Amino acid sequence: MIIANIKSVLSKTDWLIIIISTLLTISGILFVYSSGINASGVLVSDEYLKQIFWAIISFLLLISFLLVKQKLVFEYSFIIYVFFIILLFYTLVFGRVVNGSRSWIGVGSFGIQPSEFAKISTIIFLSKYLSSTIHEAGSFRRFVISGLIVLLPFILIAMQPDFGTAIVFIPLYLFIAFFLKINLKYLYFLVGLAATIILFILLPLWQNLALEKPIDILRIFYETPFVIYVYILGTVIMLLSLLGYFYFKKKYYFWIFSSAVIFIIGLGVANLISGLLKDYQMMRLIVFFDPHIDEHGSGWHILQSLTAIGSGGLTGKGFLLGTHSHYRYLPTQSTDFIFSIISEELGFLGAGIIIFAYFILVIRLFIIMNRTRDYFSLGMVSGISGLLVFHFVVNVGMTIGIMPITGIPLWFLSYGGSALVAINIGLGCALSAGARRFEIERN
């Protein structure tokens, strides 16, 4: 019976997803190997061996989660979520500091990054909660509770501080909430709030460093005491519009109130985050506007990445022949800037093939989403799909200078066991949802 069930699941599995993810992982190992070669042609890093080990482990876990029944994942989702929340607390207190963030735990040379697994556990538990309360679609209570599920790991990871990983939880929530029927008004509120926070974080940097002639009036949004007057004015507008809404019952008062709330919270959170950002994190945002501001520091990353990608031309310099990577011009080249190595050695055509592979992978996941017959599976697959898209866009975007440097890995290709294992567990769950879609009916 067990063997027959396994055969049934495997026969309904989308093997194209497994093939593409495996080929991407193998490609990642090859270019991690290339990144370990110095200018003399000598291999000076064993990262590729570690990546092979994690690739084997992650593939076995992918198959394992593919064979696990969705009902088991559903039933134990809360326990899994709580386990990784506890790990995040533990990491915050006892974790190792790597690159300025206390985000790793482990023994000796062995370590894991719990925040990578927290992404998957949050997707699973959030999908369970929203699918279990689908009959309350549109309720404010459902929006608040689901938001708190995501907010907890977001705060714990931001406190490490690892804002690059923390920000991933925003699109994670939006993807799942959209498909599992959170009221669109609440999602518009979140998108507006996120945009406002980003705007007010970047505003003083753009004002002071990117503009040749600063605009004095913009100082009221970030300089004391002007910003205090702005808070007071915003609060007055918020209270008056709220009274107007209850008294006159006009919708435009509600929209004025909502806009004022977004403005006040966004400005406050932006100023708080700006105060928590470390110098190197702030500089990463600054050089996003102009890498030449710190061309021998944080701007070096972007400038050298662009040079490496451009030097690859149409067909590249050839595998293991990348000069920028071998001369160590590319910092964190096996992790954050692995796409730069690929572009230098394989050129535009090779990079295009990689991009096309990710495109097919996402399309196949969207097909699984369309075929799911229960809301739990729909939420889980949409979360995995959304994360994959976000990781790809941000990582590739920062290598070509259209996104700030955040440290978000390019899944399957970047060096790192935690990220590789986490995404393969997520893929296993998504594939299981597709293969077992007739076990649970959508309400």
Coordinates of C-alpha atoms in Angstrom, one line a residue:
M1 CA 0.0 0.0 0.0
I2 CA 2.8 2.4 0.9
I3 CA 4.8 1.6 -2.3
A4 CA 1.6 2.0 -4.4
N5 CA 1.0 5.4 -2.7
I6 CA 4.6 6.5 -3.4
K7 CA 4.3 5.4 -7.0
S8 CA 1.0 7.3 -7.3
V9 CA 2.6 10.5 -5.9
L10 CA 5.7 10.2 -8.1
S11 CA 3.6 9.6 -11.2
K12 CA 1.7 12.9 -10.6
T13 CA 4.8 14.9 -9.7
D14 CA 6.0 17.8 -11.9
W15 CA 9.4 16.4 -12.7
L16 CA 10.3 19.4 -14.8
I17 CA 10.5 21.5 -11.6
I18 CA 12.8 18.9 -10.0
I19 CA 15.0 18.7 -13.2
I20 CA 15.3 22.5 -13.5
S21 CA 16.1 23.0 -9.8
T22 CA 18.6 20.2 -9.9
L23 CA 20.3 21.7 -13.0
L24 CA 20.4 25.1 -11.3
T25 CA 21.9 23.6 -8.2
I26 CA 24.6 21.8 -10.2
S27 CA 25.3 25.0 -12.0
G28 CA 25.6 26.7 -8.7
I29 CA 28.2 24.2 -7.5
L30 CA 30.3 24.7 -10.7
F31 CA 30.4 28.5 -10.3
V32 CA 31.0 28.3 -6.6
Y33 CA 34.0 26.1 -7.6
S34 CA 35.0 28.8 -10.1
S35 CA 34.8 31.5 -7.5
G36 CA 37.3 29.6 -5.4
I37 CA 40.1 29.8 -8.0
N38 CA 42.6 32.7 -7.6
A39 CA 44.5 34.6 -10.3
S40 CA 47.2 31.9 -10.4
G41 CA 44.7 29.3 -11.3
V42 CA 45.0 27.6 -7.9
L43 CA 41.9 26.4 -6.0
V44 CA 41.9 28.2 -2.6
S45 CA 38.4 27.4 -1.3
D46 CA 36.6 24.3 -0.5
E47 CA 33.2 25.9 -0.5
Y48 CA 32.1 23.8 -3.5
L49 CA 32.6 20.6 -1.5
K50 CA 30.3 21.9 1.2
Q51 CA 27.8 23.0 -1.4
I52 CA 27.9 19.4 -2.9
F53 CA 27.1 18.1 0.6
W54 CA 24.2 20.5 1.2
A55 CA 23.0 19.8 -2.4
I56 CA 22.7 16.1 -1.6
I57 CA 21.0 16.8 1.8
S58 CA 18.6 19.3 0.2
F59 CA 17.6 16.9 -2.6
L60 CA 16.8 14.1 -0.2
L61 CA 14.7 16.5 1.8
L62 CA 12.9 17.7 -1.3
I63 CA 11.9 14.1 -2.1
S64 CA 11.0 13.4 1.6
F65 CA 8.6 16.4 1.7
L66 CA 7.2 15.5 -1.7
L67 CA 6.2 12.1 -0.2
V68 CA 4.8 13.6 3.1
K69 CA 1.0 14.0 3.1
Q70 CA -0.3 17.5 3.1
K71 CA -2.5 16.7 6.1
L72 CA 0.6 16.1 8.2
V73 CA 2.2 19.4 7.2
F74 CA -1.1 21.1 7.9
E75 CA -1.5 19.5 11.4
Y76 CA 2.1 20.2 12.5
S77 CA 2.5 23.6 10.9
F78 CA 2.0 25.5 14.2
I79 CA 4.7 23.3 16.0
I80 CA 7.1 23.9 13.1
Y81 CA 6.4 27.6 13.2
V82 CA 6.9 27.9 17.0
F83 CA 10.1 25.8 16.8
F84 CA 11.8 28.2 14.4
I85 CA 10.5 31.3 16.4
I86 CA 12.3 29.8 19.4
L87 CA 15.4 29.3 17.3
L88 CA 15.2 32.9 16.2
F89 CA 15.0 34.0 19.9
Y90 CA 18.0 31.7 20.7
T91 CA 20.0 33.1 17.7
L92 CA 19.3 36.7 18.8
V93 CA 20.9 35.9 22.2
F94 CA 23.5 33.2 21.6
G95 CA 24.0 33.3 17.8
R96 CA 27.3 34.0 16.0
V97 CA 28.0 37.4 14.5
V98 CA 28.7 37.1 10.8
N99 CA 29.1 40.2 8.6
G100 CA 27.7 42.4 11.4
S101 CA 24.5 40.3 12.0
R102 CA 23.9 37.8 14.8
S103 CA 22.1 35.3 12.5
W104 CA 23.9 32.0 12.8
I105 CA 23.9 29.1 15.2
G106 CA 26.0 26.0 15.2
V107 CA 28.9 24.0 16.6
G108 CA 32.5 24.4 15.3
S109 CA 32.5 25.0 11.6
F110 CA 29.0 23.6 11.2
G111 CA 26.3 26.3 11.3
I112 CA 22.8 27.1 10.0
Q113 CA 20.9 30.3 9.5
P114 CA 17.4 29.8 11.1
S115 CA 16.0 32.9 9.3
E116 CA 16.1 30.9 6.0
F117 CA 14.0 28.1 7.5
A118 CA 11.7 30.6 9.2
K119 CA 10.6 31.8 5.8
I120 CA 9.3 28.3 5.0
S121 CA 7.7 27.7 8.4
T122 CA 6.0 31.0 8.3
I123 CA 4.6 30.3 4.8
I124 CA 3.2 26.9 6.0
F125 CA 1.6 28.2 9.2
L126 CA 0.2 31.4 7.6
S127 CA -1.3 29.2 4.9
K128 CA -2.9 27.0 7.6
Y129 CA -4.4 29.9 9.5
L130 CA -5.8 31.7 6.4
S131 CA -7.1 28.5 4.9
S132 CA -8.8 27.6 8.2
T133 CA -10.5 31.0 8.4
I134 CA -11.4 31.4 4.8
H135 CA -15.1 31.7 5.8
E136 CA -14.0 35.0 7.5
A137 CA -12.6 36.4 4.3
G138 CA -12.4 40.2 4.5
S139 CA -12.6 40.4 8.3
F140 CA -10.2 42.9 10.0
R141 CA -9.5 40.3 12.8
R142 CA -8.2 37.8 10.3
F143 CA -6.0 40.5 8.7
V144 CA -4.5 41.5 12.1
I145 CA -3.8 37.9 13.3
S146 CA -2.3 36.9 10.0
G147 CA -0.2 40.0 10.1
L148 CA 1.1 39.2 13.5
I149 CA 2.1 35.7 12.3
V150 CA 4.5 37.4 9.9
L151 CA 5.4 40.3 12.1
L152 CA 7.0 38.2 14.8
P153 CA 9.8 36.6 12.7
F154 CA 10.2 39.9 10.8
I155 CA 11.0 41.7 14.1
L156 CA 13.3 39.0 15.4
I157 CA 15.3 38.9 12.2
A158 CA 15.4 42.7 11.9
M159 CA 16.8 42.8 15.5
Q160 CA 19.8 40.7 14.5
P161 CA 20.0 43.0 12.5
D162 CA 19.4 41.5 9.1
F163 CA 17.0 43.8 7.3
G164 CA 17.7 42.2 3.9
T165 CA 16.2 38.9 5.1
A166 CA 13.5 40.5 7.2
I167 CA 12.1 42.5 4.3
V168 CA 11.5 39.2 2.5
F169 CA 8.5 38.6 4.8
I170 CA 6.6 41.5 3.3
P171 CA 6.1 40.0 -0.2
L172 CA 5.7 36.6 1.4
Y173 CA 2.7 37.9 3.3
L174 CA 1.3 39.8 0.3
F175 CA 1.4 36.8 -2.1
I176 CA -0.4 34.5 0.4
A177 CA -2.9 37.1 1.6
F178 CA -3.9 38.0 -1.9
F179 CA -4.7 34.4 -2.9
L180 CA -6.3 33.5 0.4
K181 CA -8.8 36.4 0.3
I182 CA -7.5 39.0 2.7
N183 CA -9.6 42.2 2.0
L184 CA -7.8 44.1 -0.8
K185 CA -8.2 47.4 1.2
Y186 CA -6.0 46.0 3.9
L187 CA -3.4 44.9 1.3
Y188 CA -3.4 48.4 -0.3
F189 CA -2.8 49.8 3.2
L190 CA 0.2 47.5 3.7
V191 CA 1.7 48.3 0.3
G192 CA 1.2 52.0 0.9
L193 CA 2.8 51.7 4.3
A194 CA 5.8 49.8 3.0
A195 CA 6.2 52.3 0.1
T196 CA 6.0 55.2 2.6
I197 CA 8.6 53.7 4.9
I198 CA 11.0 53.1 2.0
L199 CA 10.4 56.6 0.7
F200 CA 11.2 58.2 4.1
I201 CA 14.3 56.0 4.6
L202 CA 15.7 57.0 1.2
L203 CA 14.6 60.6 1.2
P204 CA 17.4 62.1 3.4
L205 CA 20.0 60.0 1.5
W206 CA 18.8 61.2 -1.8
Q207 CA 18.4 64.8 -0.6
N208 CA 21.9 65.0 0.9
L209 CA 24.0 62.9 -1.5
A210 CA 22.3 62.5 -4.8
L211 CA 21.0 66.1 -5.4
E212 CA 23.5 68.8 -6.5
K213 CA 21.3 71.4 -4.8
P214 CA 19.3 70.0 -1.8
I215 CA 15.6 71.0 -1.5
D216 CA 15.3 72.7 1.9
I217 CA 11.6 72.0 2.5
L218 CA 12.3 68.2 2.5
R219 CA 14.3 68.6 5.7
I220 CA 11.0 68.8 7.6
F221 CA 10.6 65.0 7.2
Y222 CA 13.8 64.0 8.9
E223 CA 15.3 66.8 10.9
T224 CA 14.5 67.7 14.5
P225 CA 12.4 69.7 15.5
F226 CA 10.7 70.0 12.1
V227 CA 9.7 66.3 12.1
I228 CA 7.9 66.7 15.4
Y229 CA 5.7 69.4 14.0
V230 CA 4.9 67.1 11.0
Y231 CA 3.9 64.3 13.5
I232 CA 1.6 66.8 15.3
L233 CA 0.0 68.0 12.1
G234 CA -0.5 64.5 10.8
T235 CA -2.1 63.5 14.1
V236 CA -4.5 66.4 13.9
I237 CA -5.5 65.6 10.3
M238 CA -6.0 62.0 11.3
L239 CA -8.3 62.8 14.3
L240 CA -10.3 65.4 12.3
S241 CA -10.9 63.1 9.4
L242 CA -11.9 60.3 11.7
L243 CA -14.5 62.5 13.4
G244 CA -15.7 63.7 9.9
Y245 CA -16.1 60.1 8.8
F246 CA -18.2 59.1 11.9
Y247 CA -20.3 62.4 11.7
F248 CA -20.8 62.8 8.0
K249 CA -20.5 59.2 6.8
K250 CA -18.5 60.2 3.7
K251 CA -15.9 57.8 2.3
Y252 CA -13.4 60.5 1.4
Y253 CA -13.0 61.2 5.2
F254 CA -12.0 57.6 5.6
W255 CA -9.4 57.8 2.8
I256 CA -8.0 60.9 4.3
F257 CA -7.8 59.2 7.7
S258 CA -6.1 56.1 6.1
S259 CA -3.6 58.3 4.3
A260 CA -2.8 60.1 7.5
V261 CA -2.3 56.9 9.4
I262 CA 0.0 55.5 6.7
F263 CA 2.0 58.8 6.7
I264 CA 2.4 59.0 10.5
I265 CA 3.3 55.3 10.9
G266 CA 5.5 55.3 7.8
L267 CA 7.5 58.3 8.9
G268 CA 7.9 57.0 12.4
V269 CA 9.0 53.5 11.4
A270 CA 11.4 55.0 8.8
N271 CA 13.1 57.2 11.4
L272 CA 13.3 54.3 13.8
I273 CA 14.9 52.0 11.1
S274 CA 17.3 54.7 10.0
G275 CA 18.5 55.0 13.6
L276 CA 19.0 51.2 13.9
L277 CA 20.8 50.9 10.5
K278 CA 24.6 50.4 10.9
D279 CA 27.0 52.5 8.9
Y280 CA 27.7 49.8 6.3
Q281 CA 24.0 49.2 5.8
M282 CA 23.4 52.9 5.4
M283 CA 26.3 53.1 2.9
R284 CA 24.7 50.3 0.8
L285 CA 21.6 52.5 0.4
I286 CA 23.7 55.6 -0.3
V287 CA 25.7 53.9 -3.1
F288 CA 22.5 52.7 -4.7
F289 CA 22.0 56.3 -5.9
D290 CA 25.6 56.7 -7.0
P291 CA 28.2 53.9 -6.6
H292 CA 31.0 56.5 -7.1
I293 CA 30.1 58.2 -3.8
D294 CA 32.1 55.3 -2.1
E295 CA 33.7 53.6 -5.1
H296 CA 36.4 52.0 -2.9
G297 CA 34.0 50.9 -0.2
S298 CA 30.3 49.9 -0.6
G299 CA 30.1 51.2 -4.1
W300 CA 32.9 48.8 -5.1
H301 CA 30.5 45.9 -5.1
I302 CA 28.2 47.4 -7.7
L303 CA 30.9 48.9 -9.9
Q304 CA 32.9 45.6 -10.1
S305 CA 29.7 43.6 -10.6
L306 CA 28.7 45.8 -13.5
T307 CA 32.2 45.6 -15.0
A308 CA 32.3 41.8 -14.7
I309 CA 28.9 41.4 -16.3
G310 CA 29.8 43.8 -19.1
S311 CA 33.1 42.1 -19.8
G312 CA 31.4 38.8 -20.5
G313 CA 29.9 40.1 -23.7
L314 CA 27.6 37.9 -25.7
T315 CA 29.2 34.5 -25.1
G316 CA 31.4 35.1 -22.1
K317 CA 35.1 34.5 -21.4
G318 CA 34.6 30.8 -20.8
F319 CA 34.1 28.6 -17.7
L320 CA 36.9 29.1 -15.1
L321 CA 38.3 32.0 -17.1
G322 CA 36.6 34.9 -15.3
T323 CA 39.3 37.5 -14.5
H324 CA 37.2 39.6 -12.2
S325 CA 36.3 36.7 -9.9
H326 CA 39.8 35.1 -10.0
Y327 CA 41.5 38.4 -9.2
R328 CA 39.1 38.8 -6.3
Y329 CA 37.6 42.1 -7.6
L330 CA 34.1 40.8 -6.7
P331 CA 33.3 40.7 -3.0
T332 CA 31.1 37.9 -1.6
Q333 CA 31.3 36.5 -5.1
S334 CA 30.2 33.0 -4.2
T335 CA 27.0 34.2 -2.5
D336 CA 25.6 37.7 -3.3
F337 CA 27.3 38.1 -6.6
I338 CA 27.3 34.6 -8.1
F339 CA 25.2 35.9 -11.0
S340 CA 28.0 38.3 -11.9
I341 CA 30.5 35.3 -12.2
I342 CA 28.0 33.5 -14.4
S343 CA 27.5 36.5 -16.7
E344 CA 31.3 37.1 -17.0
E345 CA 32.1 33.5 -17.8
L346 CA 29.0 32.6 -19.9
G347 CA 28.1 36.0 -21.2
F348 CA 24.6 37.3 -22.1
L349 CA 23.6 34.0 -23.6
G350 CA 24.5 31.9 -20.6
A351 CA 22.9 34.4 -18.2
G352 CA 19.8 34.4 -20.4
I353 CA 19.6 30.6 -20.1
I354 CA 19.7 30.9 -16.3
I355 CA 17.0 33.5 -16.3
F356 CA 14.8 31.4 -18.6
A357 CA 15.3 28.4 -16.3
Y358 CA 13.9 30.5 -13.4
F359 CA 11.1 31.7 -15.6
I360 CA 10.0 28.2 -16.4
L361 CA 10.3 27.2 -12.7
V362 CA 8.0 30.0 -11.6
I363 CA 5.5 29.2 -14.4
R364 CA 5.4 25.5 -13.4
L365 CA 4.7 26.6 -9.8
F366 CA 1.9 28.9 -11.0
I367 CA 0.4 25.9 -12.8
I368 CA 0.4 23.9 -9.6
M369 CA -1.3 26.9 -7.9
N370 CA -4.0 26.9 -10.5
R371 CA -4.6 23.2 -10.1
T372 CA -4.7 23.0 -6.3
R373 CA -8.0 22.0 -4.8
D374 CA -7.6 23.3 -1.2
Y375 CA -6.8 26.7 0.2
F376 CA -3.9 25.5 2.3
S377 CA -2.0 24.2 -0.7
L378 CA -2.9 27.3 -2.7
G379 CA -1.4 29.5 0.0
M380 CA 1.7 27.4 0.5
V381 CA 2.5 27.2 -3.2
S382 CA 1.8 30.9 -3.7
G383 CA 4.2 31.8 -0.8
I384 CA 7.0 29.6 -2.3
S385 CA 6.4 31.1 -5.7
G386 CA 6.4 34.6 -4.4
L387 CA 9.6 34.1 -2.4
L388 CA 11.4 32.6 -5.5
V389 CA 10.4 35.6 -7.6
F390 CA 11.4 38.1 -5.0
H391 CA 14.8 36.4 -4.3
F392 CA 15.5 36.3 -8.0
V393 CA 14.5 39.9 -8.8
V394 CA 16.3 41.4 -5.8
N395 CA 19.6 39.4 -6.2
V396 CA 19.9 39.8 -10.0
G397 CA 18.7 43.4 -9.6
M398 CA 21.5 44.3 -7.2
T399 CA 24.2 42.7 -9.4
I400 CA 23.2 45.1 -12.2
G401 CA 22.7 48.1 -10.0
I402 CA 18.9 48.5 -10.0
M403 CA 18.4 47.2 -6.4
P404 CA 20.2 48.1 -3.2
I405 CA 22.7 45.4 -1.9
T406 CA 20.7 43.4 0.7
G407 CA 22.5 40.1 1.0
I408 CA 19.5 38.1 -0.3
P409 CA 20.9 34.9 -2.0
L410 CA 20.0 33.7 -5.5
W411 CA 18.3 30.4 -4.6
F412 CA 19.9 27.3 -6.0
L413 CA 23.0 29.1 -7.3
S414 CA 24.4 31.1 -4.4
Y415 CA 26.7 29.3 -1.9
G416 CA 25.0 28.5 1.4
G417 CA 23.5 25.4 2.9
S418 CA 20.7 26.9 4.8
A419 CA 19.2 28.7 1.8
L420 CA 19.6 25.7 -0.4
V421 CA 18.0 23.3 2.1
A422 CA 15.2 25.7 2.8
I423 CA 14.1 26.3 -0.8
N424 CA 14.2 22.6 -1.5
I425 CA 12.0 21.9 1.5
G426 CA 9.6 24.5 0.1
L427 CA 9.7 23.0 -3.3
G428 CA 9.0 19.6 -1.9
C429 CA 5.9 20.9 -0.1
A430 CA 4.8 22.7 -3.3
L431 CA 5.3 19.5 -5.4
S432 CA 3.4 17.5 -2.8
A433 CA 0.5 19.9 -3.0
G434 CA 0.4 19.4 -6.8
A435 CA 0.8 15.6 -6.7
R436 CA -1.8 15.2 -3.9
R437 CA -4.3 17.8 -5.1
F438 CA -7.2 15.3 -5.1
E439 CA -6.8 14.4 -1.5
I440 CA -8.4 17.6 -0.1
E441 CA -11.3 19.6 -1.7
R442 CA -11.3 23.4 -1.6
N443 CA -14.1 24.7 0.6

